[in-house]
């Protein structure tokens, strides 16, 4: 009988603690505005620089289309999702590709301005962003560690 009483006390204490810590008023975190200027962090190493460039590039494209970065990431998952996204937003696949490239180029410029990229390496990345087919570019971004 004592163990039932202790179990009941423990259960009530758990519920009280949950409510005291705000458990009754859960609200999901807001999605960040892709058009808001984000401070360039101090990346440590190539992986973190690449991550910041990719995320910033996605922000640029998402801002132009007035969608969230998360929606943009899902749209770029494969060619079918890109086609669906383009139809939904009334743009061509070519325009979507152009926006992604422009976002990446702006992000590379930002990284170079923040001294996170050597100018020679930044020029190399710009060449890749301009010339590599979108499917291959997205595959390359997926392979980067940390993304």
JSON list of C-alpha atoms in Angstrom, two decimals:
[
{"chain": "A", "resi": 1, "resn": "UNK", "atom": "CA", "xyz": [0.00, 0.00, 0.00]},
{"chain": "A", "resi": 2, "resn": "UNK", "atom": "CA", "xyz": [2.91, 2.31, 0.78]},
{"chain": "A", "resi": 3, "resn": "UNK", "atom": "CA", "xyz": [4.42, 1.85, -2.68]},
{"chain": "A", "resi": 4, "resn": "UNK", "atom": "CA", "xyz": [1.14, 2.93, -4.29]},
{"chain": "A", "resi": 5, "resn": "UNK", "atom": "CA", "xyz": [1.11, 6.08, -2.17]},
{"chain": "A", "resi": 6, "resn": "UNK", "atom": "CA", "xyz": [4.72, 6.90, -3.09]},
{"chain": "A", "resi": 7, "resn": "UNK", "atom": "CA", "xyz": [4.02, 6.27, -6.77]},
{"chain": "A", "resi": 8, "resn": "UNK", "atom": "CA", "xyz": [1.00, 8.60, -6.59]},
{"chain": "A", "resi": 9, "resn": "UNK", "atom": "CA", "xyz": [3.07, 11.32, -4.88]},
{"chain": "A", "resi": 10, "resn": "UNK", "atom": "CA", "xyz": [5.81, 10.95, -7.52]},
{"chain": "A", "resi": 11, "resn": "UNK", "atom": "CA", "xyz": [3.27, 11.16, -10.36]},
{"chain": "A", "resi": 12, "resn": "UNK", "atom": "CA", "xyz": [1.65, 14.29, -8.90]},
{"chain": "A", "resi": 13, "resn": "UNK", "atom": "CA", "xyz": [5.09, 15.87, -8.34]},
{"chain": "A", "resi": 14, "resn": "UNK", "atom": "CA", "xyz": [6.02, 15.17, -11.95]},
{"chain": "A", "resi": 15, "resn": "UNK", "atom": "CA", "xyz": [2.84, 16.82, -13.25]},
{"chain": "A", "resi": 16, "resn": "UNK", "atom": "CA", "xyz": [3.34, 19.85, -10.96]},
{"chain": "A", "resi": 17, "resn": "UNK", "atom": "CA", "xyz": [6.96, 20.24, -12.10]},
{"chain": "A", "resi": 18, "resn": "UNK", "atom": "CA", "xyz": [5.92, 19.95, -15.74]},
{"chain": "A", "resi": 19, "resn": "UNK", "atom": "CA", "xyz": [3.29, 22.66, -15.33]},
{"chain": "A", "resi": 20, "resn": "UNK", "atom": "CA", "xyz": [5.61, 24.90, -13.31]},
{"chain": "A", "resi": 21, "resn": "UNK", "atom": "CA", "xyz": [8.19, 24.78, -16.11]},
{"chain": "A", "resi": 22, "resn": "UNK", "atom": "CA", "xyz": [5.66, 25.95, -18.69]},
{"chain": "A", "resi": 23, "resn": "UNK", "atom": "CA", "xyz": [4.52, 22.59, -20.02]},
{"chain": "A", "resi": 24, "resn": "UNK", "atom": "CA", "xyz": [0.93, 23.76, -20.33]},
{"chain": "A", "resi": 25, "resn": "UNK", "atom": "CA", "xyz": [1.78, 26.59, -22.68]},
{"chain": "A", "resi": 26, "resn": "UNK", "atom": "CA", "xyz": [3.87, 24.90, -25.36]},
{"chain": "A", "resi": 27, "resn": "UNK", "atom": "CA", "xyz": [4.28, 26.91, -28.54]},
{"chain": "A", "resi": 28, "resn": "UNK", "atom": "CA", "xyz": [6.56, 25.84, -31.38]},
{"chain": "A", "resi": 29, "resn": "UNK", "atom": "CA", "xyz": [9.55, 28.04, -32.12]},
{"chain": "A", "resi": 30, "resn": "UNK", "atom": "CA", "xyz": [8.98, 30.64, -34.82]},
{"chain": "A", "resi": 31, "resn": "UNK", "atom": "CA", "xyz": [10.62, 30.12, -38.16]},
{"chain": "A", "resi": 32, "resn": "UNK", "atom": "CA", "xyz": [13.33, 32.71, -38.77]},
{"chain": "A", "resi": 33, "resn": "UNK", "atom": "CA", "xyz": [12.68, 35.40, -41.37]},
{"chain": "A", "resi": 34, "resn": "UNK", "atom": "CA", "xyz": [14.94, 34.58, -44.34]},
{"chain": "A", "resi": 35, "resn": "UNK", "atom": "CA", "xyz": [15.02, 38.29, -45.28]},
{"chain": "A", "resi": 36, "resn": "UNK", "atom": "CA", "xyz": [16.39, 39.37, -41.91]},
{"chain": "A", "resi": 37, "resn": "UNK", "atom": "CA", "xyz": [20.08, 40.20, -41.91]},
{"chain": "A", "resi": 38, "resn": "UNK", "atom": "CA", "xyz": [21.99, 37.67, -39.88]},
{"chain": "A", "resi": 39, "resn": "UNK", "atom": "CA", "xyz": [25.33, 38.41, -38.33]},
{"chain": "A", "resi": 40, "resn": "UNK", "atom": "CA", "xyz": [28.18, 36.45, -39.83]},
{"chain": "A", "resi": 41, "resn": "UNK", "atom": "CA", "xyz": [29.41, 34.15, -37.09]},
{"chain": "A", "resi": 42, "resn": "UNK", "atom": "CA", "xyz": [33.07, 33.45, -36.55]},
{"chain": "A", "resi": 43, "resn": "UNK", "atom": "CA", "xyz": [33.26, 30.10, -38.31]},
{"chain": "A", "resi": 44, "resn": "UNK", "atom": "CA", "xyz": [36.01, 27.72, -37.31]},
{"chain": "A", "resi": 45, "resn": "UNK", "atom": "CA", "xyz": [37.15, 25.72, -40.30]},
{"chain": "A", "resi": 46, "resn": "UNK", "atom": "CA", "xyz": [35.94, 24.98, -43.78]},
{"chain": "A", "resi": 47, "resn": "UNK", "atom": "CA", "xyz": [32.90, 22.99, -42.64]},
{"chain": "A", "resi": 48, "resn": "UNK", "atom": "CA", "xyz": [31.43, 25.88, -40.66]},
{"chain": "A", "resi": 49, "resn": "UNK", "atom": "CA", "xyz": [32.15, 28.38, -43.44]},
{"chain": "A", "resi": 50, "resn": "UNK", "atom": "CA", "xyz": [30.47, 26.07, -45.96]},
{"chain": "A", "resi": 51, "resn": "UNK", "atom": "CA", "xyz": [27.47, 25.61, -43.65]},
{"chain": "A", "resi": 52, "resn": "UNK", "atom": "CA", "xyz": [27.04, 29.35, -43.24]},
{"chain": "A", "resi": 53, "resn": "UNK", "atom": "CA", "xyz": [27.34, 29.95, -46.99]},
{"chain": "A", "resi": 54, "resn": "UNK", "atom": "CA", "xyz": [24.76, 27.26, -47.76]},
{"chain": "A", "resi": 55, "resn": "UNK", "atom": "CA", "xyz": [22.28, 28.53, -45.16]},
{"chain": "A", "resi": 56, "resn": "UNK", "atom": "CA", "xyz": [22.77, 32.14, -46.19]},
{"chain": "A", "resi": 57, "resn": "UNK", "atom": "CA", "xyz": [22.32, 31.19, -49.83]},
{"chain": "A", "resi": 58, "resn": "UNK", "atom": "CA", "xyz": [19.08, 29.41, -49.03]},
{"chain": "A", "resi": 59, "resn": "UNK", "atom": "CA", "xyz": [17.93, 32.47, -47.07]},
{"chain": "A", "resi": 60, "resn": "UNK", "atom": "CA", "xyz": [18.54, 34.66, -50.13]},
{"chain": "A", "resi": 61, "resn": "UNK", "atom": "CA", "xyz": [16.49, 32.45, -52.43]},
{"chain": "A", "resi": 62, "resn": "UNK", "atom": "CA", "xyz": [13.74, 32.00, -49.82]},
{"chain": "A", "resi": 63, "resn": "UNK", "atom": "CA", "xyz": [13.53, 35.76, -49.24]},
{"chain": "A", "resi": 64, "resn": "UNK", "atom": "CA", "xyz": [13.07, 36.44, -52.96]},
{"chain": "A", "resi": 65, "resn": "UNK", "atom": "CA", "xyz": [10.18, 33.96, -53.05]},
{"chain": "A", "resi": 66, "resn": "UNK", "atom": "CA", "xyz": [8.70, 35.03, -49.71]},
{"chain": "A", "resi": 67, "resn": "UNK", "atom": "CA", "xyz": [8.94, 31.53, -48.22]},
{"chain": "A", "resi": 68, "resn": "UNK", "atom": "CA", "xyz": [10.82, 30.14, -45.24]},
{"chain": "A", "resi": 69, "resn": "UNK", "atom": "CA", "xyz": [14.31, 28.71, -45.55]},
{"chain": "A", "resi": 70, "resn": "UNK", "atom": "CA", "xyz": [12.89, 25.40, -44.35]},
{"chain": "A", "resi": 71, "resn": "UNK", "atom": "CA", "xyz": [10.36, 25.36, -47.20]},
{"chain": "A", "resi": 72, "resn": "UNK", "atom": "CA", "xyz": [13.19, 26.13, -49.61]},
{"chain": "A", "resi": 73, "resn": "UNK", "atom": "CA", "xyz": [15.27, 23.23, -48.29]},
{"chain": "A", "resi": 74, "resn": "UNK", "atom": "CA", "xyz": [12.35, 20.84, -48.72]},
{"chain": "A", "resi": 75, "resn": "UNK", "atom": "CA", "xyz": [11.74, 22.18, -52.23]},
{"chain": "A", "resi": 76, "resn": "UNK", "atom": "CA", "xyz": [15.31, 21.44, -53.25]},
{"chain": "A", "resi": 77, "resn": "UNK", "atom": "CA", "xyz": [15.30, 17.86, -51.95]},
{"chain": "A", "resi": 78, "resn": "UNK", "atom": "CA", "xyz": [14.82, 16.35, -55.41]},
{"chain": "A", "resi": 79, "resn": "UNK", "atom": "CA", "xyz": [13.63, 17.24, -58.90]},
{"chain": "A", "resi": 80, "resn": "UNK", "atom": "CA", "xyz": [10.01, 16.28, -58.16]},
{"chain": "A", "resi": 81, "resn": "UNK", "atom": "CA", "xyz": [9.83, 18.54, -55.10]},
{"chain": "A", "resi": 82, "resn": "UNK", "atom": "CA", "xyz": [11.47, 21.35, -57.10]},
{"chain": "A", "resi": 83, "resn": "UNK", "atom": "CA", "xyz": [8.89, 20.98, -59.85]},
{"chain": "A", "resi": 84, "resn": "UNK", "atom": "CA", "xyz": [6.04, 20.97, -57.30]},
{"chain": "A", "resi": 85, "resn": "UNK", "atom": "CA", "xyz": [7.48, 24.04, -55.56]},
{"chain": "A", "resi": 86, "resn": "UNK", "atom": "CA", "xyz": [7.97, 25.91, -58.84]},
{"chain": "A", "resi": 87, "resn": "UNK", "atom": "CA", "xyz": [4.38, 25.20, -59.93]},
{"chain": "A", "resi": 88, "resn": "UNK", "atom": "CA", "xyz": [3.01, 26.22, -56.53]},
{"chain": "A", "resi": 89, "resn": "UNK", "atom": "CA", "xyz": [4.84, 29.54, -56.64]},
{"chain": "A", "resi": 90, "resn": "UNK", "atom": "CA", "xyz": [4.27, 30.23, -60.33]},
{"chain": "A", "resi": 91, "resn": "UNK", "atom": "CA", "xyz": [7.92, 30.22, -61.36]},
{"chain": "A", "resi": 92, "resn": "UNK", "atom": "CA", "xyz": [9.93, 28.17, -63.79]},
{"chain": "A", "resi": 93, "resn": "UNK", "atom": "CA", "xyz": [12.54, 25.66, -62.76]},
{"chain": "A", "resi": 94, "resn": "UNK", "atom": "CA", "xyz": [15.08, 27.94, -64.44]},
{"chain": "A", "resi": 95, "resn": "UNK", "atom": "CA", "xyz": [14.01, 30.88, -62.26]},
{"chain": "A", "resi": 96, "resn": "UNK", "atom": "CA", "xyz": [14.28, 28.73, -59.14]},
{"chain": "A", "resi": 97, "resn": "UNK", "atom": "CA", "xyz": [17.77, 27.67, -60.20]},
{"chain": "A", "resi": 98, "resn": "UNK", "atom": "CA", "xyz": [18.70, 31.31, -60.83]},
{"chain": "A", "resi": 99, "resn": "UNK", "atom": "CA", "xyz": [17.49, 32.32, -57.35]},
{"chain": "A", "resi": 100, "resn": "UNK", "atom": "CA", "xyz": [19.49, 29.54, -55.68]},
{"chain": "A", "resi": 101, "resn": "UNK", "atom": "CA", "xyz": [22.62, 30.56, -57.59]},
{"chain": "A", "resi": 102, "resn": "UNK", "atom": "CA", "xyz": [22.12, 34.25, -56.77]},
{"chain": "A", "resi": 103, "resn": "UNK", "atom": "CA", "xyz": [21.67, 33.38, -53.10]},
{"chain": "A", "resi": 104, "resn": "UNK", "atom": "CA", "xyz": [24.86, 31.33, -53.06]},
{"chain": "A", "resi": 105, "resn": "UNK", "atom": "CA", "xyz": [26.82, 34.06, -54.85]},
{"chain": "A", "resi": 106, "resn": "UNK", "atom": "CA", "xyz": [25.64, 36.66, -52.36]},
{"chain": "A", "resi": 107, "resn": "UNK", "atom": "CA", "xyz": [26.55, 34.36, -49.48]},
{"chain": "A", "resi": 108, "resn": "UNK", "atom": "CA", "xyz": [30.04, 33.82, -50.91]},
{"chain": "A", "resi": 109, "resn": "UNK", "atom": "CA", "xyz": [30.43, 37.61, -51.20]},
{"chain": "A", "resi": 110, "resn": "UNK", "atom": "CA", "xyz": [29.33, 37.97, -47.57]},
{"chain": "A", "resi": 111, "resn": "UNK", "atom": "CA", "xyz": [31.81, 35.32, -46.44]},
{"chain": "A", "resi": 112, "resn": "UNK", "atom": "CA", "xyz": [34.63, 37.03, -48.30]},
{"chain": "A", "resi": 113, "resn": "UNK", "atom": "CA", "xyz": [33.66, 40.43, -46.84]},
{"chain": "A", "resi": 114, "resn": "UNK", "atom": "CA", "xyz": [33.71, 38.90, -43.35]},
{"chain": "A", "resi": 115, "resn": "UNK", "atom": "CA", "xyz": [37.23, 37.55, -44.03]},
{"chain": "A", "resi": 116, "resn": "UNK", "atom": "CA", "xyz": [35.96, 33.99, -43.65]},
{"chain": "A", "resi": 117, "resn": "UNK", "atom": "CA", "xyz": [37.09, 33.16, -47.20]},
{"chain": "A", "resi": 118, "resn": "UNK", "atom": "CA", "xyz": [40.31, 33.85, -49.00]},
{"chain": "A", "resi": 119, "resn": "UNK", "atom": "CA", "xyz": [39.57, 35.89, -52.18]},
{"chain": "A", "resi": 120, "resn": "UNK", "atom": "CA", "xyz": [41.06, 33.21, -54.43]},
{"chain": "A", "resi": 121, "resn": "UNK", "atom": "CA", "xyz": [38.97, 30.48, -52.84]},
{"chain": "A", "resi": 122, "resn": "UNK", "atom": "CA", "xyz": [35.90, 32.75, -52.99]},
{"chain": "A", "resi": 123, "resn": "UNK", "atom": "CA", "xyz": [36.47, 33.17, -56.76]},
{"chain": "A", "resi": 124, "resn": "UNK", "atom": "CA", "xyz": [36.71, 29.39, -57.14]},
{"chain": "A", "resi": 125, "resn": "UNK", "atom": "CA", "xyz": [33.42, 28.93, -55.25]},
{"chain": "A", "resi": 126, "resn": "UNK", "atom": "CA", "xyz": [31.74, 31.60, -57.39]},
{"chain": "A", "resi": 127, "resn": "UNK", "atom": "CA", "xyz": [32.81, 29.72, -60.52]},
{"chain": "A", "resi": 128, "resn": "UNK", "atom": "CA", "xyz": [31.34, 26.51, -59.13]},
{"chain": "A", "resi": 129, "resn": "UNK", "atom": "CA", "xyz": [28.10, 28.25, -58.12]},
{"chain": "A", "resi": 130, "resn": "UNK", "atom": "CA", "xyz": [27.74, 29.77, -61.60]},
{"chain": "A", "resi": 131, "resn": "UNK", "atom": "CA", "xyz": [28.58, 26.74, -63.72]},
{"chain": "A", "resi": 132, "resn": "UNK", "atom": "CA", "xyz": [27.80, 23.46, -62.00]},
{"chain": "A", "resi": 133, "resn": "UNK", "atom": "CA", "xyz": [24.32, 22.09, -62.84]},
{"chain": "A", "resi": 134, "resn": "UNK", "atom": "CA", "xyz": [21.87, 22.61, -59.98]},
{"chain": "A", "resi": 135, "resn": "UNK", "atom": "CA", "xyz": [21.40, 18.89, -59.24]},
{"chain": "A", "resi": 136, "resn": "UNK", "atom": "CA", "xyz": [25.15, 18.43, -58.90]},
{"chain": "A", "resi": 137, "resn": "UNK", "atom": "CA", "xyz": [25.50, 21.63, -56.89]},
{"chain": "A", "resi": 138, "resn": "UNK", "atom": "CA", "xyz": [22.83, 20.49, -54.43]},
{"chain": "A", "resi": 139, "resn": "UNK", "atom": "CA", "xyz": [24.44, 17.06, -54.19]},
{"chain": "A", "resi": 140, "resn": "UNK", "atom": "CA", "xyz": [27.77, 18.73, -53.45]},
{"chain": "A", "resi": 141, "resn": "UNK", "atom": "CA", "xyz": [26.16, 20.84, -50.70]},
{"chain": "A", "resi": 142, "resn": "UNK", "atom": "CA", "xyz": [24.57, 17.71, -49.19]},
{"chain": "A", "resi": 143, "resn": "UNK", "atom": "CA", "xyz": [27.96, 16.01, -48.99]},
{"chain": "A", "resi": 144, "resn": "UNK", "atom": "CA", "xyz": [29.51, 18.80, -46.98]},
{"chain": "A", "resi": 145, "resn": "UNK", "atom": "CA", "xyz": [30.05, 17.71, -43.40]},
{"chain": "A", "resi": 146, "resn": "UNK", "atom": "CA", "xyz": [27.79, 19.45, -40.91]},
{"chain": "A", "resi": 147, "resn": "UNK", "atom": "CA", "xyz": [24.96, 20.16, -43.35]}
]
